[in-house]
PDB file of C-alpha atoms in Angstrom:
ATOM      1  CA  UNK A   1      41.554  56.948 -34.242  1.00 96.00           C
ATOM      2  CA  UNK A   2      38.025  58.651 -35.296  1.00 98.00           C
ATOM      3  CA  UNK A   3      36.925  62.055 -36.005  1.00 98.00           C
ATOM      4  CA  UNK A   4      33.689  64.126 -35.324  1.00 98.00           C
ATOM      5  CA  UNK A   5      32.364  65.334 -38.324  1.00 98.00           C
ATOM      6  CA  UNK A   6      29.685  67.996 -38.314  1.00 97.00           C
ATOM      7  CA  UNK A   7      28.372  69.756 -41.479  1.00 96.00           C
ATOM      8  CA  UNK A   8      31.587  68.540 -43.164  1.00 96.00           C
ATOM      9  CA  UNK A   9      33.494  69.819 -40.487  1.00 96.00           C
ATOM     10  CA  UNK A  10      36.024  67.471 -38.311  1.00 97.00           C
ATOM     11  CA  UNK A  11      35.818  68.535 -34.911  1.00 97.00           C
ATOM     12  CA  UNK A  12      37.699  66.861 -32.700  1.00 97.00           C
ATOM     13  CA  UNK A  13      39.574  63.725 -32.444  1.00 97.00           C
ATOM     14  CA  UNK A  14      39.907  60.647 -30.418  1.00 97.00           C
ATOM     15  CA  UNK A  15      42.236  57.933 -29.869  1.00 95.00           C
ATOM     16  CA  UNK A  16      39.854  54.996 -29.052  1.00 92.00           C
ATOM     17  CA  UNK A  17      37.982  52.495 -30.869  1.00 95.00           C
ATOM     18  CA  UNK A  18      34.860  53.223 -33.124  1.00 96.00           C
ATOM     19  CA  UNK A  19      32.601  52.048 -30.359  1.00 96.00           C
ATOM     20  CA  UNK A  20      34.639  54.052 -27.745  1.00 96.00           C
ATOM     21  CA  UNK A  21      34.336  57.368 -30.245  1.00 97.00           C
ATOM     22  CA  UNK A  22      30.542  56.393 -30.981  1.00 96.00           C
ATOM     23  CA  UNK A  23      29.970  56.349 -27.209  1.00 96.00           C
ATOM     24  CA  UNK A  24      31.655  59.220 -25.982  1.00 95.00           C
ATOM     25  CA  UNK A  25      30.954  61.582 -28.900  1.00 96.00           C
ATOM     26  CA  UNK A  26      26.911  60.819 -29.246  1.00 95.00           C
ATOM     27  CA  UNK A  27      26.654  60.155 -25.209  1.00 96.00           C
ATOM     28  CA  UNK A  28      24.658  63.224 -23.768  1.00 96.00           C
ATOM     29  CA  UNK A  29      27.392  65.091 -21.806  1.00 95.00           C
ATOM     30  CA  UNK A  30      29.529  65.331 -24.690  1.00 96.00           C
ATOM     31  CA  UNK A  31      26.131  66.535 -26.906  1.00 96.00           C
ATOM     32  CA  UNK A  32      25.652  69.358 -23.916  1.00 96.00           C
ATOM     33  CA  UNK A  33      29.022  70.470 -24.263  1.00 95.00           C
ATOM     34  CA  UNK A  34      29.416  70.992 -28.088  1.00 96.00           C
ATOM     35  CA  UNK A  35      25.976  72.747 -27.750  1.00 96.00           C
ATOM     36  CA  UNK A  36      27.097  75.033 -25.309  1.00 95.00           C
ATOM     37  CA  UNK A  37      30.912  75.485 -26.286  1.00 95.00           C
ATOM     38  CA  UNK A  38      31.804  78.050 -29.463  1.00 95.00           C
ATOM     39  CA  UNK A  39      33.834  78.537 -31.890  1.00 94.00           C
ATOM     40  CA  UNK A  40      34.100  82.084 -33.981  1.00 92.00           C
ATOM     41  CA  UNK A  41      31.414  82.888 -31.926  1.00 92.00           C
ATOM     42  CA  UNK A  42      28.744  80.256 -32.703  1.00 94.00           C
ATOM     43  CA  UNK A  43      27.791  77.106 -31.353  1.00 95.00           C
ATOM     44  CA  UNK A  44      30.111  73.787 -32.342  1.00 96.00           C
ATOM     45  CA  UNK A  45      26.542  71.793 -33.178  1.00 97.00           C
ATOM     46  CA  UNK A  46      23.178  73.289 -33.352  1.00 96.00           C
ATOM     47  CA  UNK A  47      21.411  70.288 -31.817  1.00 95.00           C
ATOM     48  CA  UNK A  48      20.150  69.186 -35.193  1.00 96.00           C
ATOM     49  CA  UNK A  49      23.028  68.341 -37.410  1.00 97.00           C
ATOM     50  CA  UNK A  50      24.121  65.100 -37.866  1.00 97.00           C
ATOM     51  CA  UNK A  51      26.643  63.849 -35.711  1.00 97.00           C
ATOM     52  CA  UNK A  52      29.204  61.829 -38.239  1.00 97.00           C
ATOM     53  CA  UNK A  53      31.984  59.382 -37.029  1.00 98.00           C
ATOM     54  CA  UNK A  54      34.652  58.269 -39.256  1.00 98.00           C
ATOM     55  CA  UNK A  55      38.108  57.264 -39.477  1.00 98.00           C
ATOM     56  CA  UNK A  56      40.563  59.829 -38.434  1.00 97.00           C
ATOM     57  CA  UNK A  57      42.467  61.468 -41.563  1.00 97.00           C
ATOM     58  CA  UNK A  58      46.338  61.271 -41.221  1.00 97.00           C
ATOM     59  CA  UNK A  59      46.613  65.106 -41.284  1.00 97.00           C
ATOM     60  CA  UNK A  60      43.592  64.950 -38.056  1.00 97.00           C
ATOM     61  CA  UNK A  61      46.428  62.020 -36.523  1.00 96.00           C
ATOM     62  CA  UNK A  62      48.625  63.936 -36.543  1.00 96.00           C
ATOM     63  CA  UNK A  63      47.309  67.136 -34.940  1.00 96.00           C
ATOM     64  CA  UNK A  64      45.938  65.533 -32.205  1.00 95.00           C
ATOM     65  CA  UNK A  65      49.676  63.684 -31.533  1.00 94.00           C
ATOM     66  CA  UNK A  66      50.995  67.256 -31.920  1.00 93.00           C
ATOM     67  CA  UNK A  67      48.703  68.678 -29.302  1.00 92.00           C
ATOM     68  CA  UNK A  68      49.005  65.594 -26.715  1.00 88.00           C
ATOM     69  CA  UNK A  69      52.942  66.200 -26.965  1.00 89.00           C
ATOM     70  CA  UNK A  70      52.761  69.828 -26.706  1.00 87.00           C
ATOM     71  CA  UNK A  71      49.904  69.381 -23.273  1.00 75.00           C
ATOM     72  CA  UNK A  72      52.287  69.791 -20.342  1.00 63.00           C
ATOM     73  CA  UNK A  73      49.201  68.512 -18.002  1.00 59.00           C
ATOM     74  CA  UNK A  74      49.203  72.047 -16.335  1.00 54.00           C
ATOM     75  CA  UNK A  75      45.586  73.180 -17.933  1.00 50.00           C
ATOM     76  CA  UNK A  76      42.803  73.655 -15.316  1.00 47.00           C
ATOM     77  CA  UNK A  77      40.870  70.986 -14.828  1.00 42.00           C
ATOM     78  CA  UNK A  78      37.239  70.984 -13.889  1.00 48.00           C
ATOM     79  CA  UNK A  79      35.377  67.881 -13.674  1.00 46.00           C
ATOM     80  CA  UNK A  80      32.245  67.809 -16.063  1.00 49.00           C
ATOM     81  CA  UNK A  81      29.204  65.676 -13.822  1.00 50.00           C
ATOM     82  CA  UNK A  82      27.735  64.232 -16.871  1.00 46.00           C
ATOM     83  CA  UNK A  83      30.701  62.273 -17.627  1.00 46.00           C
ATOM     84  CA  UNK A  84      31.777  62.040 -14.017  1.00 46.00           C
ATOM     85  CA  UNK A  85      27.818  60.166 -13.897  1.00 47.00           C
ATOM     86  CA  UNK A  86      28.374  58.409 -17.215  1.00 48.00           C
ATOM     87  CA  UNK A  87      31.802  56.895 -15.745  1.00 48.00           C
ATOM     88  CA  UNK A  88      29.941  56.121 -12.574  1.00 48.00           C
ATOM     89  CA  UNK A  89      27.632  54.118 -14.222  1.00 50.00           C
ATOM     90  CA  UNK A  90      29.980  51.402 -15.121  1.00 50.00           C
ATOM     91  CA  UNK A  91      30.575  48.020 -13.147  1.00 42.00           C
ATOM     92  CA  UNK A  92      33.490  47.026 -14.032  1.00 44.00           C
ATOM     93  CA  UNK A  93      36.906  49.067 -13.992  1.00 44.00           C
ATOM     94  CA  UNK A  94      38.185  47.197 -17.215  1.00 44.00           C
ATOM     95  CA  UNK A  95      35.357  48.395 -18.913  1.00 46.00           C
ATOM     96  CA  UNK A  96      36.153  52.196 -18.395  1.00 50.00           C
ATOM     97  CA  UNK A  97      39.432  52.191 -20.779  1.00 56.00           C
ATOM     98  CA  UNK A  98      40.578  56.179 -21.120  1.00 78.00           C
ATOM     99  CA  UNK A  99      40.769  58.034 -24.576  1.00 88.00           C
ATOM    100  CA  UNK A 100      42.009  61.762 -25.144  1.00 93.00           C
ATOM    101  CA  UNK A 101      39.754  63.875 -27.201  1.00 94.00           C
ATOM    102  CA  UNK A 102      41.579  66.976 -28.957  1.00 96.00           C
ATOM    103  CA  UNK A 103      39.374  69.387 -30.415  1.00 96.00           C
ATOM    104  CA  UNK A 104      40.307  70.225 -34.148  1.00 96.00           C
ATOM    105  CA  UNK A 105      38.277  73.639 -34.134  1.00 95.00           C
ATOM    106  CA  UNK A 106      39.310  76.712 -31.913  1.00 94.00           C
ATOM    107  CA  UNK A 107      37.192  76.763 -29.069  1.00 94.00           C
ATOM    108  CA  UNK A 108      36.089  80.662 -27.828  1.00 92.00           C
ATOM    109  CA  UNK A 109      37.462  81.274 -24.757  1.00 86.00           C
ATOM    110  CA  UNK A 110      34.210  81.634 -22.034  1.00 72.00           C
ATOM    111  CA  UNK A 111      36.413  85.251 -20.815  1.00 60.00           C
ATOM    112  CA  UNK A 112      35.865  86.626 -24.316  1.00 51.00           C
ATOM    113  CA  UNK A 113      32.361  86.420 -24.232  1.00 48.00           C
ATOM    114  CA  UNK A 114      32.125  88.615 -21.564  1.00 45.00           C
ATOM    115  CA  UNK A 115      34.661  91.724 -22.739  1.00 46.00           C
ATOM    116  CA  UNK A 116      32.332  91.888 -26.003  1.00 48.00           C
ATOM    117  CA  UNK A 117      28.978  92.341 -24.003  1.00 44.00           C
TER     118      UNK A 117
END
């Protein structure tokens, strides 16, 4: 497993290969969407920072096992077209091999922003 490190932060988690983690976590979907999601009310990455890959920690295993076993699949999901075009891009089914992502940093929830305005 490897973690997203920004700013000495670890930010999320997945439970591929370093190649698979290099790929999805500097492709430029995933870039939009830690630009665009928050947490404590500012951005995940500015657009600047560097975006650091490394070996996942045990303690960073082990919350993202805790948080796969505690997803009961019943989240909305909404398909995000940059990934749904990066996935499309591929010719060969073997080569699209599926990782889960858990984010180690609480992400704002989009509602909130709206009851502080």
């Amino acid at each position: 497993m490897f973690t997203l490190e920004i700013d000495g932060t670890a930010i999320a988690v997945i439970n591929g290969d370093e190649a698979t983690a290099r790929d999805l976590f500097t492709c430029d979907g995933f870039k939009e969407d830690i630009r665009s999601l928050t947490t404590a009310g500012k951005p995940i990455w500015n657009g600047t920072s560097e975006l650091v890959i490394r070996k996942a920690s045990e303690d960073e295993i082990e919350e993202f096992e805790d948080a796969l076993s505690a997803d009961d699949g019943e989240g909305d999901f909404e398909a995000d077209e940059h990934h749904a075009a990066d996935a499309a891009s591929g010719t060969d089914d073997e080569e699209e091999d599926e990782a889960d992502i858990v984010f180690l940093v609480d992400i704002d929830d989009e509602d909130d922003e709206t009851l502080d305005a």
